Amino acid sequence: MANVTVLDGGFATQLSVHVGKSIDGDPLWSARFNATDPNAVFKTHLDFLEAGAEAIMTNTYQASIEGYGEYLHLNEDTSLNLIKSTVRVAQMARNHFLAKSAADERRTGIPLLVASIGPYGAHLHDGSEYTGRYAADVCVDTIQKWHRPRIDACLEAGVDVLGIETIPCKMEAEALLDLLCDEYPTVRFWISFQCKDNQHLANGELFSDTVNSLWAKARQRRNKNLLALGVNCVHPQIVTPLFRSVNDKRLPEELRIPLIVYPNSGEVYTVEEGWQGREDCVPLEHYVPQWIELGARFIGGCCRTYARDIKRIKQTVINHANSNHCQ
């Protein structure tokens, strides 16, 4: 059984503990606090590390030149410098954690620093990262041109991996895969999708066809830095059927595609009522064993998951590994 890396949880969710208010609805979302309260961003990273996360994602999902220009009135250079300083805040949190836990024999390795690379639709602030409707109107060149400066800034500041996330359509995923193969051939990355049900991406393409196609394309291009494909910011109930459509249990482990999952808590969001249904949620750790059996190699949480949720996921991953080891 391959190792599983435990990711962090919903950054804006845990950040709200430190800033004392809900962040939902802000056009910059948690990315505003990179400028207004970097200490709260630092504390949020530390919360997840102390909960057992083996990878933390930078608070850059909603950070863009356009967004910072419109809502913080920053120019392009200042916006990019803010993105770089945001990466450095995550580095500082990791260094602080490592120094504090140097004598802890249970700690294994240095946590990965992952750049959160959100979709083109996120900066439009119209919900289109959950529909992918822009795929019909925006060309590949525009998508790549929009992503390139953020990717450059994060790499320049020193991340280990690019976490390309909440991608709603095959077109954007292919554009990013081509960009990374062509211009960043040594950079490790994953691609995770936004899905509208247990079969389809947000834009309507079949999840299984998209994942198989991207994995095959990376192999054709001899790119071995695509670490995983999968889903994030989805209801946890739809993950198992999505994964089963890609990795049948009968498939030998060496032929399986490595998968990634960091879903929402199971609560449902509406603009009118916010997040509803916490009392009906099945704790994420209950799903973890089945996801591992289907090839999940990275597991964490997205919206409405706190550091305490990551702690329980981590313990479940450990227990699962130990039970397999004993068999």
XYZ file of C-alpha atoms in Angstrom:
327
model
C 0.000 0.000 0.000
C 1.475 3.342 -1.090
C 1.912 6.141 1.428
C -0.837 8.727 1.918
C 0.027 12.404 2.424
C -2.368 14.296 4.690
C -3.174 17.786 3.417
C -4.466 20.803 5.314
C -8.126 21.861 5.485
C -10.295 24.811 4.522
C -7.988 27.799 4.828
C -10.683 30.472 5.002
C -12.622 28.317 7.485
C -9.715 28.009 9.918
C -8.646 31.611 9.267
C -12.044 32.799 10.509
C -11.032 31.492 13.965
C -8.254 34.099 14.057
C -9.970 37.051 12.370
C -13.258 36.621 14.236
C -15.613 36.873 11.296
C -16.927 34.991 8.291
C -14.963 35.506 5.089
C -17.567 34.132 2.660
C -18.812 36.650 0.121
C -15.663 38.800 0.048
C -14.541 39.122 -3.598
C -10.954 38.469 -2.467
C -12.062 35.820 0.031
C -9.180 34.860 2.363
C -6.621 36.479 0.005
C -7.510 39.934 1.425
C -5.846 38.966 4.721
C -2.490 38.479 2.987
C -2.406 42.293 2.937
C -4.415 43.153 6.060
C -3.497 40.450 8.602
C -0.567 38.214 7.577
C -0.126 37.152 11.206
C -3.552 35.480 11.120
C -2.482 33.706 7.909
C 0.696 32.512 9.686
C -1.342 31.204 12.660
C -3.726 29.374 10.335
C -0.885 27.491 8.629
C 0.495 26.625 12.042
C -2.894 25.265 13.169
C -2.897 22.759 10.324
C 0.734 21.749 10.828
C 0.130 21.147 14.520
C -2.933 19.064 13.599
C -0.699 16.741 11.566
C -0.861 18.103 8.015
C 2.054 16.881 5.902
C 1.422 19.532 3.255
C 0.154 23.098 3.578
C -1.252 25.203 0.768
C -0.421 28.873 0.361
C -3.249 31.385 0.779
C -3.179 32.286 -2.926
C -6.320 30.630 -4.333
C -8.105 33.949 -4.855
C -4.937 36.029 -5.274
C -4.591 37.539 -8.744
C -3.233 40.678 -10.381
C -6.763 41.620 -11.469
C -8.344 40.966 -8.076
C -5.721 42.852 -6.103
C -5.889 45.692 -8.607
C -9.665 46.031 -8.418
C -10.225 45.516 -4.683
C -6.950 46.646 -3.067
C -5.879 49.128 -5.785
C -2.456 47.518 -6.165
C -0.451 47.653 -9.381
C 0.872 44.514 -11.093
C 4.295 44.485 -9.416
C 2.850 45.081 -5.950
C 0.257 42.352 -6.492
C 2.921 39.841 -7.499
C 5.081 40.861 -4.544
C 2.115 40.278 -2.236
C 1.715 36.769 -3.683
C 5.421 36.103 -3.071
C 5.231 37.405 0.492
C 2.204 35.152 1.055
C 4.325 32.148 0.095
C 6.990 33.344 2.515
C 4.422 33.513 5.349
C 3.701 29.822 4.754
C 7.456 29.124 4.732
C 7.829 30.968 8.049
C 5.025 28.901 9.566
C 6.677 25.690 8.380
C 10.080 26.772 9.740
C 8.506 27.732 13.056
C 6.752 24.371 13.283
C 9.907 22.422 12.414
C 11.962 24.308 14.992
C 9.300 23.725 17.644
C 8.915 20.027 16.857
C 12.593 19.199 16.235
C 12.702 16.784 19.174
C 9.439 15.043 18.293
C 10.363 11.543 17.147
C 6.871 10.983 15.717
C 7.355 13.669 13.082
C 8.318 12.299 9.688
C 9.895 14.502 7.049
C 9.445 18.137 6.127
C 5.878 19.185 5.258
C 5.372 20.071 1.613
C 4.772 23.696 0.720
C 2.097 23.742 -1.987
C 1.064 26.778 -4.032
C -2.710 27.058 -4.263
C -3.429 27.759 -7.933
C -7.155 28.390 -8.287
C -9.028 28.394 -11.620
C -9.469 31.244 -14.077
C -13.112 31.496 -13.021
C -12.243 32.363 -9.409
C -11.112 35.906 -10.250
C -14.340 36.609 -12.162
C -16.261 36.461 -8.869
C -19.391 35.204 -10.608
C -19.395 31.592 -9.430
C -18.076 30.321 -12.745
C -15.412 28.167 -11.084
C -18.411 26.027 -10.092
C -19.825 25.847 -13.606
C -16.883 26.206 -16.014
C -19.084 28.185 -18.394
C -16.138 30.341 -19.431
C -14.633 27.323 -21.250
C -16.759 28.156 -24.293
C -15.665 31.810 -24.440
C -12.002 31.895 -23.350
C -9.185 30.481 -25.456
C -6.303 28.314 -24.219
C -3.809 31.132 -24.731
C -5.828 33.472 -22.492
C -6.031 30.829 -19.757
C -2.277 30.186 -19.873
C -1.440 33.889 -19.990
C -3.604 34.503 -16.904
C -2.055 31.665 -14.883
C 1.593 32.225 -15.821
C 2.433 35.273 -13.602
C 0.956 33.658 -10.461
C 2.764 30.395 -11.130
C 6.030 32.292 -11.694
C 5.589 34.294 -8.474
C 4.896 31.198 -6.365
C 7.832 29.279 -7.840
C 10.156 32.237 -7.440
C 9.183 32.477 -3.763
C 10.047 28.814 -3.263
C 7.121 26.365 -3.228
C 7.648 22.606 -3.556
C 4.512 21.729 -5.512
C 1.774 23.496 -7.493
C -1.714 22.537 -6.314
C -3.900 23.308 -9.321
C -7.363 23.134 -7.796
C -11.110 23.526 -8.220
C -10.733 23.260 -11.998
C -14.241 23.041 -13.497
C -13.506 22.039 -17.100
C -11.273 19.808 -19.169
C -10.122 22.702 -21.357
C -8.477 24.565 -18.467
C -6.896 21.390 -17.101
C -5.393 20.570 -20.505
C -4.175 24.154 -20.938
C -2.388 23.963 -17.574
C -0.957 20.506 -18.243
C 0.471 21.729 -21.563
C 1.825 24.883 -19.910
C 3.608 22.886 -17.215
C 4.987 20.286 -19.629
C 6.262 22.982 -22.004
C 7.536 25.681 -19.660
C 7.964 24.073 -16.217
C 9.078 20.495 -16.944
C 10.781 19.982 -13.561
C 7.929 21.301 -11.390
C 5.771 18.856 -9.433
C 2.013 19.481 -9.493
C -1.434 18.015 -9.082
C -4.738 18.868 -10.744
C -8.003 18.559 -8.823
C -11.447 19.194 -10.232
C -14.742 20.735 -9.215
C -17.553 18.246 -9.989
C -21.296 18.772 -10.170
C -22.283 15.157 -9.419
C -20.756 11.700 -9.005
C -19.840 11.382 -12.679
C -19.240 14.806 -14.228
C -16.986 17.831 -13.932
C -18.745 21.108 -13.222
C -18.739 21.859 -16.956
C -20.303 18.496 -17.863
C -17.385 16.370 -19.067
C -17.051 12.875 -17.620
C -14.595 12.823 -14.728
C -13.260 9.385 -15.696
C -12.622 10.355 -19.333
C -10.905 13.591 -18.303
C -8.646 11.990 -15.697
C -7.660 9.083 -17.956
C -6.976 11.463 -20.834
C -4.799 13.813 -18.758
C -2.837 10.961 -17.181
C -2.199 9.416 -20.603
C -1.149 12.785 -22.027
C 1.345 13.378 -19.207
C 2.828 9.939 -19.811
C 3.035 10.540 -23.567
C 4.940 13.735 -22.847
C 7.198 11.849 -20.417
C 6.197 14.156 -17.576
C 6.585 12.284 -14.303
C 5.870 15.331 -12.130
C 2.069 15.038 -12.250
C 1.642 13.685 -8.719
C -2.103 13.053 -8.719
C -5.479 13.862 -10.234
C -8.713 14.149 -8.317
C -11.292 16.414 -6.705
C -11.629 19.200 -4.173
C -14.394 21.469 -2.888
C -17.037 18.789 -3.528
C -19.533 16.984 -1.298
C -17.742 13.960 0.207
C -20.598 11.626 -0.786
C -19.765 11.886 -4.489
C -16.047 11.105 -4.137
C -16.168 7.305 -3.934
C -18.190 6.822 -7.160
C -15.967 9.334 -8.948
C -12.845 7.451 -7.839
C -14.386 4.077 -8.642
C -14.958 5.265 -12.216
C -11.186 5.713 -12.585
C -9.607 3.027 -10.402
C -11.500 -0.225 -10.242
C -10.609 -2.189 -7.088
C -9.545 -5.127 -9.268
C -6.936 -2.997 -11.032
C -3.361 -3.805 -9.875
C -1.884 -1.013 -7.765
C 0.895 -0.271 -10.259
C -1.705 0.468 -12.971
C -3.813 2.803 -10.860
C -3.801 6.559 -11.280
C -2.738 8.291 -8.029
C -5.718 10.279 -6.771
C -6.177 13.323 -4.556
C -9.216 14.365 -2.533
C -9.931 17.307 -0.250
C -13.705 17.752 -0.087
C -15.974 20.120 1.769
C -17.458 19.088 5.110
C -20.729 18.051 3.479
C -22.495 21.296 4.331
C -24.316 23.078 1.501
C -23.745 26.751 0.668
C -26.275 29.222 -0.672
C -25.811 32.973 -1.049
C -29.029 33.606 0.857
C -28.418 31.335 3.862
C -24.667 30.653 3.868
C -23.524 27.197 5.003
C -26.271 24.866 6.212
C -26.471 21.273 7.430
C -23.485 20.821 9.755
C -25.526 18.517 11.986
C -26.207 16.162 9.055
C -22.573 15.755 7.986
C -20.781 12.427 8.133
C -17.280 13.127 9.519
C -14.734 13.010 6.695
C -12.562 10.402 8.393
C -15.350 7.835 7.895
C -14.738 7.982 4.138
C -10.943 7.847 4.321
C -10.397 4.038 4.241
C -12.514 3.589 1.088
C -10.720 6.481 -0.627
C -7.338 4.968 0.185
C -8.480 1.591 -1.152
C -9.418 3.318 -4.427
C -6.007 4.932 -4.848
C -6.111 8.214 -2.912
C -2.542 9.318 -2.176
C -3.354 12.826 -0.890
C -6.280 13.448 1.484
C -7.351 16.637 3.246
C -10.271 19.031 3.504
C -11.672 22.101 1.778
C -14.462 24.518 2.776
C -15.850 24.169 6.307
C -13.114 21.802 7.457
C -11.056 22.917 10.450
C -7.701 21.867 11.882
C -9.563 19.479 14.208
C -10.939 17.662 11.133
C -7.424 17.253 9.743
C -6.274 15.809 13.063
C -8.952 13.107 12.836
C -8.139 12.387 9.175
C -4.462 12.002 10.088
C -5.255 9.521 12.859
C -7.489 7.516 10.502
C -4.728 7.357 7.879
C -2.285 6.125 10.541
C -4.749 3.527 11.813
C -5.453 2.304 8.288
C -1.736 1.947 7.527
C -1.161 0.060 10.780
C -4.058 -2.333 10.181
C -2.752 -3.149 6.694
C 0.753 -3.622 8.059
C -0.546 -6.150 10.604
C -2.425 -8.237 8.035
